[in-house]
Amino acid sequence: MSGPESDEDRVRNTTEVASRSRRSFLARGTALVGGGLVAARAAEPAAAASPAGGPPGVPPWMTTPGAETGAQPYGTPSPFEKTVVKNIPKTLKQYTSASVRTPLQELDGIITPNGLFYERHHGGVPAIDPAQHRLMIHGLVERPLVLTMDDVRRFPSVSQIHFIECSGNPDFKAIRAGRTASDLVGLVSCAEWTGVRLRTVLEEAGLQPGAKWVIAEGADAAALTRSLPIGKCLDDALLVYSQNGERLRPQQGYPLRVLLPGYEGNMSVKWLRRLNVTDAPAYSREETAKYTDLMPDGTARQFTFTMEAKSVITRPSGTQRIGPGFNEITGIAWSGRGTIARVEVSVDDGRSWQAAQLQAPVLDKALTRFRLAWTWNGEPAVIQSRATDETGYVQPLFSELAGARGLNSFYHNNAVIPWRIAESGEVSNGYPKA
Ligand SMILES: Nc1nc2c(c(=O)[nH]1)N[C@H]1C(S)=C(S)[C@@H](COP(=O)(O)O)O[C@H]1N2
Ligand SMILES: [Mo]
């Protein structure tokens, strides 16, 4: 046959080439039977698994019109997703150290939905009427100010994507107890924040010479107070009123919070009511009794602001179950010092490491999604990830971290998190049981 190929031929040829070159992601791969390798069997998911209404049949929800448009003035997830909720401990101590975690292992991408953002409160969640709320700026300033929320929203605005992470995520002792990725590191979330640069507001008030610290106070029953170094305040600190496009959730500090990108979450004071510009830190409870790190020699590190580079594999992760064959390994990485430069994944208990693919966008002080294609051969394995940030800092193994910091510390544990995969495919916390 001569002449140009018909369109039909071209389609057929392309399809043939594609099916020859593409390996099957759904095949269960090679099964080990009696020690011998059995050839891969192609999966037959469609026909066998299709319920009565599945294609090519017609499901009940196609035979009658669906729910009315606008029936839900504020949308909620599908009722079939009702297990995807915040991770709330059974013994939650309200008003002392209450925290609930983001279900990291259930989420994709880098943005935490507002309803699943982690919560950490020292005195409950205040119900603040924005019309009654005021922000006072005083101390070492030329023009003390008391701003309404309308005033705050008149300043030039910016939107930026950043993570917030509690510095006790997890504390040094909790690493062996956690079962899921959320149990271990669910006190980190990431959102697109909108607000005004703290610098813009401080310049409106006019800083006096000698201004070195800004003491931020929350309008909650804890009156949570933190000293913010002036350098950070004039750099990338924000006063935010929106989270992923809508106003802050009450749990995140409605109507106004500070956001110090990359610094320990405790400094991002919620329900912000006061900024007192001073020449010295306040040495508040959160800077003395709490949020310091006891070192092996008995001294304590204080003002340990930056959250160092960290990563965790969220799938497969603790309490999930995988089957042999193709499995995508995916997770999140982040650094308080800037962007993530590299994430390496080991699937052989740390003997070798390979570069994971970073999903764009890779943003400054934001979660970064990573992925690695993996074929599990069905043998027990330990998988883990290790992040390197733009400064060259490499996420340590727990043994390395403990070597440098001892075991008395509570905060700032950014160690590598291993997941153990049993022969059954069950995934569990890979830290040795101690
Ligand atoms: N006013 C006030 N701000 C606060 C807190 C608080 O209890 N009160 N908790 C802090 C702590 S310890 C953390 S980790 C973050 C948690 O922010 P999130 O609840 O929005 O995740 O807020 C910080 N800001
Ligand atoms: Mo925190």
JSON list of C-alpha atoms in Angstrom, two decimals, residues 246-348:
[
{"chain": "A", "resi": 246, "resn": "GLU", "atom": "CA", "xyz": [-11.17, 33.59, 52.51]},
{"chain": "A", "resi": 247, "resn": "ARG", "atom": "CA", "xyz": [-10.95, 35.30, 55.88]},
{"chain": "A", "resi": 248, "resn": "LEU", "atom": "CA", "xyz": [-8.87, 33.49, 58.51]},
{"chain": "A", "resi": 249, "resn": "ARG", "atom": "CA", "xyz": [-10.64, 30.69, 60.32]},
{"chain": "A", "resi": 250, "resn": "PRO", "atom": "CA", "xyz": [-11.29, 31.45, 64.03]},
{"chain": "A", "resi": 251, "resn": "GLN", "atom": "CA", "xyz": [-8.80, 28.67, 64.88]},
{"chain": "A", "resi": 252, "resn": "GLN", "atom": "CA", "xyz": [-6.10, 30.40, 62.83]},
{"chain": "A", "resi": 253, "resn": "GLY", "atom": "CA", "xyz": [-6.47, 33.79, 64.54]},
{"chain": "A", "resi": 254, "resn": "TYR", "atom": "CA", "xyz": [-9.53, 35.55, 63.06]},
{"chain": "A", "resi": 255, "resn": "PRO", "atom": "CA", "xyz": [-9.57, 38.41, 62.34]},
{"chain": "A", "resi": 256, "resn": "LEU", "atom": "CA", "xyz": [-5.79, 39.09, 62.37]},
{"chain": "A", "resi": 257, "resn": "ARG", "atom": "CA", "xyz": [-2.57, 37.22, 63.07]},
{"chain": "A", "resi": 258, "resn": "VAL", "atom": "CA", "xyz": [1.16, 37.68, 62.66]},
{"chain": "A", "resi": 259, "resn": "LEU", "atom": "CA", "xyz": [2.90, 35.34, 60.25]},
{"chain": "A", "resi": 260, "resn": "LEU", "atom": "CA", "xyz": [6.65, 34.90, 60.60]},
{"chain": "A", "resi": 261, "resn": "PRO", "atom": "CA", "xyz": [7.52, 32.67, 57.63]},
{"chain": "A", "resi": 262, "resn": "GLY", "atom": "CA", "xyz": [9.88, 29.82, 58.58]},
{"chain": "A", "resi": 263, "resn": "TYR", "atom": "CA", "xyz": [9.94, 30.65, 62.30]},
{"chain": "A", "resi": 264, "resn": "GLU", "atom": "CA", "xyz": [8.47, 28.38, 64.97]},
{"chain": "A", "resi": 265, "resn": "GLY", "atom": "CA", "xyz": [4.67, 28.50, 64.88]},
{"chain": "A", "resi": 266, "resn": "ASN", "atom": "CA", "xyz": [4.43, 29.87, 68.40]},
{"chain": "A", "resi": 267, "resn": "MET", "atom": "CA", "xyz": [5.73, 33.25, 67.18]},
{"chain": "A", "resi": 268, "resn": "SER", "atom": "CA", "xyz": [2.92, 33.65, 64.64]},
{"chain": "A", "resi": 269, "resn": "VAL", "atom": "CA", "xyz": [0.68, 35.23, 67.28]},
{"chain": "A", "resi": 270, "resn": "LYS", "atom": "CA", "xyz": [-3.02, 34.76, 66.56]},
{"chain": "A", "resi": 271, "resn": "TRP", "atom": "CA", "xyz": [-5.89, 37.15, 67.34]},
{"chain": "A", "resi": 272, "resn": "LEU", "atom": "CA", "xyz": [-3.27, 39.92, 67.31]},
{"chain": "A", "resi": 273, "resn": "ARG", "atom": "CA", "xyz": [-4.20, 42.99, 69.38]},
{"chain": "A", "resi": 274, "resn": "ARG", "atom": "CA", "xyz": [-0.93, 44.69, 70.26]},
{"chain": "A", "resi": 275, "resn": "LEU", "atom": "CA", "xyz": [2.55, 45.36, 68.91]},
{"chain": "A", "resi": 276, "resn": "ASN", "atom": "CA", "xyz": [4.82, 47.00, 71.48]},
{"chain": "A", "resi": 277, "resn": "VAL", "atom": "CA", "xyz": [8.11, 48.17, 69.94]},
{"chain": "A", "resi": 278, "resn": "THR", "atom": "CA", "xyz": [10.95, 47.85, 72.46]},
{"chain": "A", "resi": 279, "resn": "ASP", "atom": "CA", "xyz": [14.73, 47.67, 72.79]},
{"chain": "A", "resi": 280, "resn": "ALA", "atom": "CA", "xyz": [14.69, 44.28, 74.59]},
{"chain": "A", "resi": 281, "resn": "PRO", "atom": "CA", "xyz": [12.72, 41.03, 74.47]},
{"chain": "A", "resi": 282, "resn": "ALA", "atom": "CA", "xyz": [9.83, 40.52, 76.88]},
{"chain": "A", "resi": 283, "resn": "TYR", "atom": "CA", "xyz": [11.15, 37.17, 78.21]},
{"chain": "A", "resi": 284, "resn": "SER", "atom": "CA", "xyz": [7.55, 35.99, 78.30]},
{"chain": "A", "resi": 285, "resn": "ARG", "atom": "CA", "xyz": [6.43, 32.57, 79.50]},
{"chain": "A", "resi": 286, "resn": "GLU", "atom": "CA", "xyz": [6.73, 31.28, 75.93]},
{"chain": "A", "resi": 287, "resn": "GLU", "atom": "CA", "xyz": [10.39, 32.35, 75.86]},
{"chain": "A", "resi": 288, "resn": "THR", "atom": "CA", "xyz": [11.49, 31.04, 79.24]},
{"chain": "A", "resi": 289, "resn": "ALA", "atom": "CA", "xyz": [9.41, 28.25, 80.80]},
{"chain": "A", "resi": 290, "resn": "LYS", "atom": "CA", "xyz": [8.51, 27.01, 77.29]},
{"chain": "A", "resi": 291, "resn": "TYR", "atom": "CA", "xyz": [10.06, 26.99, 73.83]},
{"chain": "A", "resi": 292, "resn": "THR", "atom": "CA", "xyz": [13.64, 26.64, 75.03]},
{"chain": "A", "resi": 293, "resn": "ASP", "atom": "CA", "xyz": [15.82, 23.58, 74.39]},
{"chain": "A", "resi": 294, "resn": "LEU", "atom": "CA", "xyz": [17.65, 21.88, 77.26]},
{"chain": "A", "resi": 295, "resn": "MET", "atom": "CA", "xyz": [21.11, 20.81, 76.07]},
{"chain": "A", "resi": 296, "resn": "PRO", "atom": "CA", "xyz": [23.19, 17.86, 77.38]},
{"chain": "A", "resi": 297, "resn": "ASP", "atom": "CA", "xyz": [25.45, 20.22, 79.40]},
{"chain": "A", "resi": 298, "resn": "GLY", "atom": "CA", "xyz": [22.45, 21.59, 81.35]},
{"chain": "A", "resi": 299, "resn": "THR", "atom": "CA", "xyz": [22.30, 24.96, 79.57]},
{"chain": "A", "resi": 300, "resn": "ALA", "atom": "CA", "xyz": [19.28, 25.82, 77.47]},
{"chain": "A", "resi": 301, "resn": "ARG", "atom": "CA", "xyz": [19.07, 27.24, 73.99]},
{"chain": "A", "resi": 302, "resn": "GLN", "atom": "CA", "xyz": [16.70, 30.22, 73.86]},
{"chain": "A", "resi": 303, "resn": "PHE", "atom": "CA", "xyz": [15.13, 32.06, 70.93]},
{"chain": "A", "resi": 304, "resn": "THR", "atom": "CA", "xyz": [15.54, 29.14, 68.57]},
{"chain": "A", "resi": 305, "resn": "PHE", "atom": "CA", "xyz": [13.39, 30.72, 65.90]},
{"chain": "A", "resi": 306, "resn": "THR", "atom": "CA", "xyz": [14.05, 28.90, 62.63]},
{"chain": "A", "resi": 307, "resn": "MET", "atom": "CA", "xyz": [12.40, 25.65, 61.67]},
{"chain": "A", "resi": 308, "resn": "GLU", "atom": "CA", "xyz": [15.13, 23.59, 59.99]},
{"chain": "A", "resi": 309, "resn": "ALA", "atom": "CA", "xyz": [14.70, 21.51, 56.83]},
{"chain": "A", "resi": 310, "resn": "LYS", "atom": "CA", "xyz": [12.43, 18.51, 57.18]},
{"chain": "A", "resi": 311, "resn": "SER", "atom": "CA", "xyz": [10.46, 16.03, 55.09]},
{"chain": "A", "resi": 312, "resn": "VAL", "atom": "CA", "xyz": [8.13, 13.08, 55.50]},
{"chain": "A", "resi": 313, "resn": "ILE", "atom": "CA", "xyz": [6.76, 10.45, 53.17]},
{"chain": "A", "resi": 314, "resn": "THR", "atom": "CA", "xyz": [2.98, 10.72, 53.38]},
{"chain": "A", "resi": 315, "resn": "ARG", "atom": "CA", "xyz": [2.21, 7.80, 51.06]},
{"chain": "A", "resi": 316, "resn": "PRO", "atom": "CA", "xyz": [2.91, 5.03, 51.79]},
{"chain": "A", "resi": 317, "resn": "SER", "atom": "CA", "xyz": [2.95, 5.91, 55.48]},
{"chain": "A", "resi": 318, "resn": "GLY", "atom": "CA", "xyz": [1.95, 4.49, 58.87]},
{"chain": "A", "resi": 319, "resn": "THR", "atom": "CA", "xyz": [-1.30, 2.43, 59.01]},
{"chain": "A", "resi": 320, "resn": "GLN", "atom": "CA", "xyz": [-1.59, 2.30, 55.19]},
{"chain": "A", "resi": 321, "resn": "ARG", "atom": "CA", "xyz": [-1.17, -0.92, 53.25]},
{"chain": "A", "resi": 322, "resn": "ILE", "atom": "CA", "xyz": [0.47, -1.43, 49.86]},
{"chain": "A", "resi": 323, "resn": "GLY", "atom": "CA", "xyz": [0.68, -4.26, 47.37]},
{"chain": "A", "resi": 324, "resn": "PRO", "atom": "CA", "xyz": [3.68, -5.45, 45.38]},
{"chain": "A", "resi": 325, "resn": "GLY", "atom": "CA", "xyz": [4.44, -3.77, 42.06]},
{"chain": "A", "resi": 326, "resn": "PHE", "atom": "CA", "xyz": [4.33, -0.10, 41.18]},
{"chain": "A", "resi": 327, "resn": "ASN", "atom": "CA", "xyz": [3.85, 2.26, 44.12]},
{"chain": "A", "resi": 328, "resn": "GLU", "atom": "CA", "xyz": [4.38, 6.00, 43.95]},
{"chain": "A", "resi": 329, "resn": "ILE", "atom": "CA", "xyz": [6.24, 7.29, 46.98]},
{"chain": "A", "resi": 330, "resn": "THR", "atom": "CA", "xyz": [5.18, 10.85, 47.73]},
{"chain": "A", "resi": 331, "resn": "GLY", "atom": "CA", "xyz": [5.54, 13.32, 50.56]},
{"chain": "A", "resi": 332, "resn": "ILE", "atom": "CA", "xyz": [6.26, 16.87, 51.61]},
{"chain": "A", "resi": 333, "resn": "ALA", "atom": "CA", "xyz": [9.44, 18.77, 52.41]},
{"chain": "A", "resi": 334, "resn": "TRP", "atom": "CA", "xyz": [9.96, 22.23, 53.86]},
{"chain": "A", "resi": 335, "resn": "SER", "atom": "CA", "xyz": [12.58, 24.52, 55.35]},
{"chain": "A", "resi": 336, "resn": "GLY", "atom": "CA", "xyz": [12.38, 27.68, 57.43]},
{"chain": "A", "resi": 337, "resn": "ARG", "atom": "CA", "xyz": [15.55, 28.89, 55.68]},
{"chain": "A", "resi": 338, "resn": "GLY", "atom": "CA", "xyz": [14.15, 29.11, 52.16]},
{"chain": "A", "resi": 339, "resn": "THR", "atom": "CA", "xyz": [13.42, 26.74, 49.33]},
{"chain": "A", "resi": 340, "resn": "ILE", "atom": "CA", "xyz": [13.93, 22.98, 49.19]},
{"chain": "A", "resi": 341, "resn": "ALA", "atom": "CA", "xyz": [16.87, 22.14, 46.91]},
{"chain": "A", "resi": 342, "resn": "ARG", "atom": "CA", "xyz": [16.70, 18.34, 46.99]},
{"chain": "A", "resi": 343, "resn": "VAL", "atom": "CA", "xyz": [14.79, 15.46, 48.51]},
{"chain": "A", "resi": 344, "resn": "GLU", "atom": "CA", "xyz": [16.37, 12.01, 48.55]},
{"chain": "A", "resi": 345, "resn": "VAL", "atom": "CA", "xyz": [14.47, 8.83, 49.23]},
{"chain": "A", "resi": 346, "resn": "SER", "atom": "CA", "xyz": [15.88, 5.54, 50.51]},
{"chain": "A", "resi": 347, "resn": "VAL", "atom": "CA", "xyz": [13.94, 2.29, 50.06]},
{"chain": "A", "resi": 348, "resn": "ASP", "atom": "CA", "xyz": [16.64, 0.06, 51.59]}
]
